Short mmCIF file of C-alpha atoms and ligand atoms in Angstrom, two decimals:
data_model
loop_
_atom_site.label_atom_id
_atom_site.label_comp_id
_atom_site.label_asym_id
_atom_site.label_seq_id
_atom_site.Cartn_x
_atom_site.Cartn_y
_atom_site.Cartn_z
CA MET A 80 -87.24 12.78 30.20
CA LYS A 81 -89.26 9.86 28.92
CA VAL A 82 -92.44 10.44 26.90
CA LEU A 83 -95.08 8.26 25.29
CA ILE A 84 -96.76 9.41 22.08
CA THR A 85 -99.99 7.72 21.07
CA GLY A 86 -100.55 8.18 17.33
CA ILE A 87 -96.80 8.43 16.65
CA THR A 88 -97.20 6.94 13.16
CA GLY A 89 -99.63 9.70 12.18
CA PHE A 90 -99.08 13.16 10.76
CA VAL A 91 -98.72 15.14 13.99
CA GLY A 92 -97.21 12.29 16.04
CA SER A 93 -94.32 11.88 13.62
CA HIS A 94 -93.49 15.60 13.72
CA LEU A 95 -93.76 15.62 17.51
CA ALA A 96 -91.41 12.64 17.75
CA GLU A 97 -88.82 14.41 15.60
CA PHE A 98 -89.15 17.59 17.65
CA LEU A 99 -88.72 15.71 20.95
CA LEU A 100 -85.73 13.74 19.65
CA SER A 101 -84.08 17.06 18.78
CA LYS A 102 -84.50 18.05 22.45
CA GLY A 103 -82.84 14.86 23.69
CA VAL A 104 -86.06 13.31 25.01
CA GLU A 105 -86.45 9.50 25.17
CA VAL A 106 -89.37 8.85 22.84
CA HIS A 107 -91.72 5.87 23.07
CA GLY A 108 -94.71 5.42 20.81
CA ILE A 109 -97.48 2.98 20.11
CA GLU A 110 -98.25 1.26 16.85
CA ARG A 111 -100.86 -1.24 15.77
CA TRP A 112 -99.86 -4.42 14.06
CA ARG A 113 -100.84 -3.04 10.66
CA SER A 114 -99.75 0.58 11.20
CA ARG A 115 -98.01 2.21 8.26
CA THR A 116 -94.62 3.39 9.44
CA GLU A 117 -93.52 5.52 6.49
CA ASN A 118 -93.95 8.78 8.45
CA ILE A 119 -91.41 7.65 11.03
CA GLU A 120 -89.06 5.55 8.90
CA ASP A 121 -86.32 8.23 8.82
CA PHE A 122 -85.86 8.11 12.60
CA GLN A 123 -87.46 4.83 13.61
CA GLU A 124 -84.24 3.42 15.09
CA LYS A 125 -84.13 6.33 17.56
CA ILE A 126 -87.53 5.63 19.11
CA THR A 127 -89.09 2.65 20.88
CA LEU A 128 -92.34 1.32 19.50
CA HIS A 129 -94.83 -0.76 21.48
CA GLU A 130 -97.74 -2.63 19.98
CA CYS A 131 -101.01 -1.29 21.36
CA ASP A 132 -104.58 -0.57 20.35
CA ILE A 133 -106.04 2.18 22.52
CA LYS A 134 -109.46 0.55 22.38
CA ASP A 135 -108.03 -2.35 24.38
CA PHE A 136 -107.57 -1.45 28.04
CA HIS A 137 -105.13 -4.28 28.76
CA SER A 138 -102.95 -3.26 25.88
CA VAL A 139 -102.92 0.39 27.00
CA LYS A 140 -102.17 -0.48 30.62
CA ASN A 141 -99.36 -2.84 29.61
CA VAL A 142 -97.57 -0.17 27.59
CA ILE A 143 -97.94 2.58 30.18
CA SER A 144 -96.81 0.21 32.90
CA LYS A 145 -93.73 -0.80 30.88
CA VAL A 146 -92.75 2.74 29.85
CA ARG A 147 -93.83 4.73 32.94
CA PRO A 148 -93.65 7.97 30.97
CA GLU A 149 -93.32 11.39 32.56
CA LYS A 150 -95.48 12.79 29.79
CA ILE A 151 -98.09 11.30 27.49
CA PHE A 152 -99.01 13.08 24.29
CA HIS A 153 -102.34 11.57 23.35
CA LEU A 154 -102.71 12.00 19.61
CA ALA A 155 -104.14 8.64 18.53
CA ALA A 156 -107.61 9.06 17.09
CA GLN A 157 -109.93 8.51 14.20
CA SER A 158 -108.93 11.97 13.03
CA PHE A 159 -110.83 12.55 9.82
CA VAL A 160 -114.15 14.44 9.95
CA PRO A 161 -115.79 12.91 6.82
CA THR A 162 -115.00 9.38 8.01
CA SER A 163 -116.85 10.20 11.21
CA TRP A 164 -120.08 10.47 9.15
CA HIS A 165 -119.50 7.04 7.65
CA ALA A 166 -118.22 5.37 10.80
CA PRO A 167 -119.60 7.33 13.77
CA GLN A 168 -119.47 4.42 16.18
CA GLU A 169 -115.84 3.63 15.38
CA THR A 170 -114.98 7.33 15.75
CA LEU A 171 -116.67 7.68 19.13
CA THR A 172 -115.24 4.43 20.44
CA THR A 173 -111.66 5.09 19.40
CA ASN A 174 -111.62 8.69 20.48
CA ILE A 175 -113.58 8.56 23.71
CA ILE A 176 -113.10 5.04 25.05
CA GLY A 177 -109.49 5.01 23.82
CA GLN A 178 -108.77 8.06 25.93
CA LEU A 179 -110.71 6.72 28.90
CA ASN A 180 -108.45 3.65 28.79
CA ILE A 181 -105.38 5.88 29.14
CA PHE A 182 -106.83 7.75 32.11
CA GLU A 183 -107.92 4.56 33.86
CA ALA A 184 -104.58 2.85 33.20
CA VAL A 185 -102.73 5.79 34.74
CA ARG A 186 -105.03 5.72 37.76
CA ASP A 187 -104.67 1.96 38.20
CA LEU A 188 -100.88 2.28 38.09
CA GLY A 189 -100.89 5.12 40.63
CA ILE A 190 -98.79 7.41 38.44
CA ASN A 191 -99.52 10.99 37.41
CA PRO A 192 -97.73 11.92 34.19
CA TRP A 193 -98.62 15.08 32.27
CA ILE A 194 -101.20 14.11 29.67
CA GLN A 195 -101.70 16.40 26.70
CA LEU A 196 -104.99 15.91 24.88
CA ALA A 197 -105.23 16.75 21.18
CA CYS A 198 -108.64 18.38 21.24
CA SER A 199 -109.85 20.35 18.24
CA SER A 200 -111.38 23.54 16.86
CA GLU A 201 -114.05 21.24 15.36
CA GLU A 202 -115.57 21.27 18.85
CA TYR A 203 -116.74 24.85 18.27
CA GLY A 204 -118.69 23.70 15.21
CA MET A 205 -121.31 26.27 14.36
CA VAL A 206 -119.80 29.64 15.15
CA LEU A 207 -121.78 32.86 14.92
CA GLU A 208 -120.32 35.81 13.04
CA ASN A 209 -119.97 37.87 16.20
CA GLU A 210 -118.06 35.06 17.94
CA VAL A 211 -114.86 35.21 15.88
CA PRO A 212 -112.04 35.13 16.70
CA ILE A 213 -113.10 32.21 18.87
CA LYS A 214 -112.08 32.14 22.52
CA GLU A 215 -111.95 29.05 24.73
CA THR A 216 -115.13 30.25 26.46
CA ASN A 217 -117.19 30.04 23.26
CA PRO A 218 -120.13 27.61 23.32
CA LEU A 219 -119.33 24.22 21.81
CA ARG A 220 -121.78 23.37 19.00
CA PRO A 221 -120.07 20.49 17.14
CA LEU A 222 -121.38 19.68 13.66
CA SER A 223 -119.97 16.20 13.12
CA PRO A 224 -119.58 12.96 15.06
CA TYR A 225 -115.85 13.74 15.08
CA GLY A 226 -116.55 17.13 16.71
CA VAL A 227 -118.73 15.43 19.31
CA SER A 228 -116.00 12.87 20.04
CA LYS A 229 -113.51 15.69 20.62
CA VAL A 230 -115.94 17.51 22.94
CA ALA A 231 -116.22 14.29 24.92
CA GLN A 232 -112.42 13.88 25.05
CA ASP A 233 -112.09 17.49 26.17
CA LEU A 234 -114.72 17.27 28.92
CA LEU A 235 -113.50 13.88 30.07
CA GLY A 236 -110.08 15.48 30.48
CA TYR A 237 -111.62 18.26 32.53
CA GLN A 238 -113.55 15.79 34.68
CA TYR A 239 -110.58 13.50 35.36
CA HIS A 240 -108.53 16.48 36.40
CA GLU A 241 -111.25 17.76 38.72
CA SER A 242 -112.13 14.34 40.15
CA TYR A 243 -108.69 12.71 40.39
CA LYS A 244 -106.21 15.59 40.00
CA LEU A 245 -104.63 14.05 36.91
CA ASN A 246 -102.18 16.45 35.24
CA ILE A 247 -104.19 16.87 32.09
CA VAL A 248 -103.81 19.77 29.69
CA ARG A 249 -106.33 20.24 26.89
CA THR A 250 -105.22 21.87 23.66
CA ARG A 251 -107.74 22.84 20.98
CA ALA A 252 -105.68 23.06 17.82
CA PHE A 253 -107.14 24.75 14.78
CA ASN A 254 -106.14 23.53 11.29
CA HIS A 255 -102.54 22.44 11.01
CA GLU A 256 -100.79 21.46 7.86
CA GLY A 257 -97.42 20.49 6.42
CA PRO A 258 -95.47 17.59 4.95
CA ARG A 259 -96.92 14.10 5.70
CA ARG A 260 -100.49 15.39 5.91
CA GLY A 261 -102.77 12.55 4.72
CA ASP A 262 -104.19 13.13 1.26
CA VAL A 263 -107.76 13.05 2.50
CA PHE A 264 -107.22 16.47 4.06
CA VAL A 265 -107.97 19.40 1.79
CA THR A 266 -104.56 21.15 1.65
CA SER A 267 -102.75 17.89 1.09
CA ASN A 268 -105.32 16.64 -1.39
CA PHE A 269 -104.93 19.77 -3.55
CA ALA A 270 -101.12 19.61 -3.33
CA LYS A 271 -101.14 15.94 -4.32
CA GLN A 272 -103.45 16.58 -7.26
CA ILE A 273 -101.15 19.39 -8.48
CA ALA A 274 -98.07 17.16 -8.16
CA GLU A 275 -99.82 14.44 -10.16
CA ILE A 276 -100.90 16.90 -12.86
CA GLU A 277 -97.32 18.25 -13.10
CA LYS A 278 -96.06 14.71 -13.55
CA GLY A 279 -98.64 14.13 -16.29
CA ILE A 280 -100.31 11.17 -14.58
CA LYS A 281 -103.61 12.95 -14.02
CA PRO A 282 -105.70 15.18 -16.32
CA ALA A 283 -105.22 18.91 -15.58
CA VAL A 284 -108.40 19.20 -13.51
CA ILE A 285 -108.51 19.68 -9.72
CA TYR A 286 -111.65 18.47 -7.98
CA VAL A 287 -112.71 20.56 -5.00
CA GLY A 288 -115.38 20.81 -2.30
CA ASN A 289 -116.46 23.96 -0.47
CA LEU A 290 -114.01 26.73 -1.42
CA GLU A 291 -115.80 29.44 0.57
CA ALA A 292 -115.07 28.03 4.04
CA ARG A 293 -112.39 29.91 5.98
CA ARG A 294 -109.80 28.21 8.16
CA ASP A 295 -107.11 29.29 10.60
CA TYR A 296 -103.94 27.48 9.48
CA THR A 297 -100.76 26.82 11.47
CA ASP A 298 -97.72 24.80 10.44
CA VAL A 299 -97.62 21.37 12.11
CA ARG A 300 -94.06 22.07 13.28
CA ASP A 301 -95.31 25.10 15.23
CA ILE A 302 -98.17 22.99 16.60
CA VAL A 303 -95.93 20.26 18.03
CA ARG A 304 -93.74 22.90 19.68
CA ALA A 305 -96.95 24.26 21.22
CA TYR A 306 -97.94 20.79 22.47
CA TRP A 307 -94.59 20.44 24.19
CA LEU A 308 -94.91 23.90 25.77
CA SER A 309 -98.41 23.02 26.97
CA THR A 310 -96.90 20.31 29.18
CA GLU A 311 -94.09 22.58 30.36
CA LYS A 312 -95.86 25.86 31.08
CA CYS A 313 -99.62 25.42 31.16
CA VAL A 314 -101.96 24.86 34.08
CA ALA A 315 -103.34 21.35 34.56
CA GLY A 316 -107.07 21.11 33.94
CA GLU A 317 -107.10 24.16 31.68
CA VAL A 318 -107.96 24.34 27.99
CA TYR A 319 -106.04 26.38 25.40
CA ASN A 320 -106.65 27.32 21.77
CA ILE A 321 -103.65 26.81 19.53
CA CYS A 322 -103.94 28.70 16.29
CA SER A 323 -102.40 31.44 14.20
CA GLY A 324 -105.26 33.93 14.59
CA ARG A 325 -105.29 34.47 10.82
CA ASP A 326 -107.84 32.96 8.47
CA TRP A 327 -107.53 31.85 4.85
CA ARG A 328 -110.38 31.22 2.43
CA ILE A 329 -109.90 27.67 1.15
CA GLY A 330 -110.22 28.97 -2.43
CA ASP A 331 -107.34 31.42 -1.80
CA MET A 332 -105.21 28.61 -0.38
CA LEU A 333 -105.90 26.64 -3.58
CA ASP A 334 -105.00 29.66 -5.77
CA TYR A 335 -101.75 30.01 -3.82
CA LEU A 336 -100.86 26.36 -4.39
CA ILE A 337 -101.73 26.55 -8.09
CA GLY A 338 -99.55 29.68 -8.31
CA LEU A 339 -96.58 27.62 -7.07
CA SER A 340 -96.85 25.45 -10.17
CA LYS A 341 -96.04 26.28 -13.78
CA THR A 342 -98.72 23.85 -14.99
CA ARG A 343 -102.17 25.18 -16.01
CA VAL A 344 -105.05 23.52 -14.15
CA GLU A 345 -108.83 23.74 -14.26
CA VAL A 346 -110.82 23.73 -10.99
CA LYS A 347 -114.06 21.70 -10.84
CA GLN A 348 -116.60 21.34 -8.03
CA ASP A 349 -117.18 17.75 -6.87
CA PRO A 350 -120.46 17.29 -4.90
CA ALA A 351 -119.00 14.20 -3.22
CA ARG A 352 -116.48 16.48 -1.50
CA MET A 353 -119.13 18.61 0.23
CA ARG A 354 -119.89 17.75 3.88
CA PRO A 355 -123.48 17.30 5.18
CA SER A 356 -122.94 20.35 7.41
CA ASP A 357 -119.78 22.30 7.09
CA VAL A 358 -118.29 24.77 9.52
CA GLN A 359 -118.10 28.03 7.55
CA ILE A 360 -115.45 29.87 9.53
CA LEU A 361 -112.95 28.72 12.11
CA LEU A 362 -110.74 31.54 13.29
CA GLY A 363 -109.19 31.26 16.71
CA ASP A 364 -107.94 33.55 19.43
CA ASN A 365 -104.66 32.24 20.89
CA THR A 366 -104.21 34.95 23.54
CA LYS A 367 -104.61 32.63 26.52
CA PHE A 368 -101.98 30.16 25.28
CA SER A 369 -99.55 32.82 24.05
CA LYS A 370 -99.67 34.68 27.36
CA GLN A 371 -99.10 31.48 29.32
CA THR A 372 -96.22 30.12 27.23
CA GLY A 373 -94.81 32.91 25.05
CA TRP A 374 -95.59 30.77 21.98
CA LYS A 375 -96.35 32.27 18.64
CA PRO A 376 -96.35 30.64 15.22
CA GLU A 377 -93.05 31.10 13.40
CA ILE A 378 -93.56 29.40 10.04
CA PRO A 379 -95.56 31.41 7.47
CA PHE A 380 -98.41 29.55 5.81
CA GLU A 381 -96.84 30.16 2.40
CA LYS A 382 -93.81 28.10 3.48
CA THR A 383 -96.07 25.38 4.85
CA MET A 384 -97.84 25.11 1.51
CA THR A 385 -94.58 25.13 -0.44
CA ASP A 386 -93.13 22.36 1.75
CA LEU A 387 -96.34 20.37 1.37
CA LEU A 388 -96.29 20.62 -2.42
CA ASN A 389 -92.61 19.64 -2.50
CA TYR A 390 -93.39 16.68 -0.25
CA TRP A 391 -95.99 15.46 -2.77
CA ARG A 392 -93.71 16.13 -5.74
CA GLU A 393 -91.13 13.87 -4.10
CA LYS A 394 -93.70 11.15 -3.37
CA VAL A 395 -95.13 11.26 -6.87
CA LYS A 396 -91.61 11.12 -8.33
CA LYS A 397 -90.89 7.97 -6.33
CA GLY A 398 -94.28 6.54 -7.31
CA ASN A 399 -95.06 6.32 -3.60
CA PHE A 400 -98.73 7.16 -3.11
CA LEU A 401 -99.81 7.55 0.47
CA THR A 402 -103.51 7.32 1.16
CA ARG A 403 -104.05 8.91 4.58
O1 LIG B 698 -103.60 4.10 11.87
P1 LIG B 698 -102.36 3.82 12.64
O2 LIG B 698 -102.26 2.42 13.17
O3 LIG B 698 -101.09 4.26 11.91
O4 LIG B 698 -102.38 4.75 13.97
C1 LIG B 698 -103.06 5.95 14.03
C2 LIG B 698 -103.47 6.19 15.49
N1 LIG B 698 -104.64 5.38 15.86
C3 LIG B 698 -104.60 4.43 16.81
N2 LIG B 698 -103.59 3.99 17.59
C4 LIG B 698 -103.87 2.99 18.46
N3 LIG B 698 -105.10 2.45 18.60
C5 LIG B 698 -106.14 2.85 17.82
N4 LIG B 698 -107.34 2.29 17.94
C6 LIG B 698 -105.90 3.89 16.88
N5 LIG B 698 -106.67 4.53 15.97
C7 LIG B 698 -105.88 5.45 15.35
O5 LIG B 698 -103.76 7.58 15.54
C8 LIG B 698 -102.18 7.18 13.81
O6 LIG B 698 -100.90 6.97 14.36
C9 LIG B 698 -102.90 8.26 14.62
C10 LIG B 698 -103.75 9.19 13.78
O7 LIG B 698 -102.93 9.86 12.88
P2 LIG B 698 -103.53 10.88 11.82
O8 LIG B 698 -104.79 10.31 11.28
O9 LIG B 698 -102.45 11.24 10.89
O10 LIG B 698 -103.97 12.10 12.72
P3 LIG B 698 -103.20 13.48 13.02
O11 LIG B 698 -103.57 14.46 12.00
O12 LIG B 698 -101.79 13.19 13.30
O13 LIG B 698 -103.96 13.93 14.36
C11 LIG B 698 -103.40 13.81 15.65
C12 LIG B 698 -104.43 14.25 16.69
C13 LIG B 698 -105.74 13.46 16.60
O14 LIG B 698 -106.20 13.27 17.93
C14 LIG B 698 -106.66 14.38 15.87
O15 LIG B 698 -108.02 14.11 16.15
C15 LIG B 698 -106.21 15.72 16.40
O16 LIG B 698 -104.79 15.62 16.48
O17 LIG B 698 -106.56 16.78 15.56
#
């Protein structure tokens, strides 16, 4: 089995690569010339990297033509919601046109690999109280350019399956966390701040945004197992929520992290960390995916948070500060 992972240098891609290597799969991935490779450095010699920017059709077609993968896990994206406010055009181009390039390359080459699309719970956007837990049939009311880009990726996947019978499976993952999460994401940002405070290199104050929002968290290692299963057991053209079905208030997640540390910290609101329009609750219903694949999350969120904090403690100890 030969697979291609776009976004292999990122948070999810690196975990997926490790998971697939453990199953004996031949793993290929794409990197850009200035990609940071620290997420994959522990196993880089076991994978094959190809230089490619998904915005460039020729580059995408070249790689797919060379690898001829049986499965493509399409994870490459501008993945950060707040950045999508500052750079909406870049977000839409990378996420939508980048994916279009993959579809068109596959069509041009006359191959039909399974293509898993990393769609997102951010597509649901504004969710009414009586709509939780959210099913796949819920209306999509995205509240950020990122959310809109993911709706477009999702629907483009649907359309290319319907029009050209491409073996596309769409997964809408809710929040996923764990070691290697970029420090712009809230769980990782809090964990990093705590590790820095413990080390004494930052005053004992944690800056926070909206603590009242509620999120459905799953460990990234459960998510990548789900992505694999989606290409093994799901129906092409269909869309599946991947989530734990349990929500956490962000403030409670922060209290849990602080409780893992012996250091006393003060929590302060930072207006710069509030989004122009935030999604108040994202709680998913994973029934469709669980029934189809037998998947359920195995790693408790408490372990995810502990592993994340330990990851940052290690990084801070080495003086190795990852930004994103
Ligand atoms: O920034 P890089 O060069 O390390 O690569 C990132 C890659 N990427 C691209 N690859 C090729 N051409 C591009 N134009 C391009 N733009 C970005 O996507 C990196 O390997 C990956 C993004 O990694 P993270 O930001 O860590 O995202 P994460 O959390 O792994 O999300 C994976 C997927 C995304 O589609 C999200 O939107 C979705 O799951 O939630």
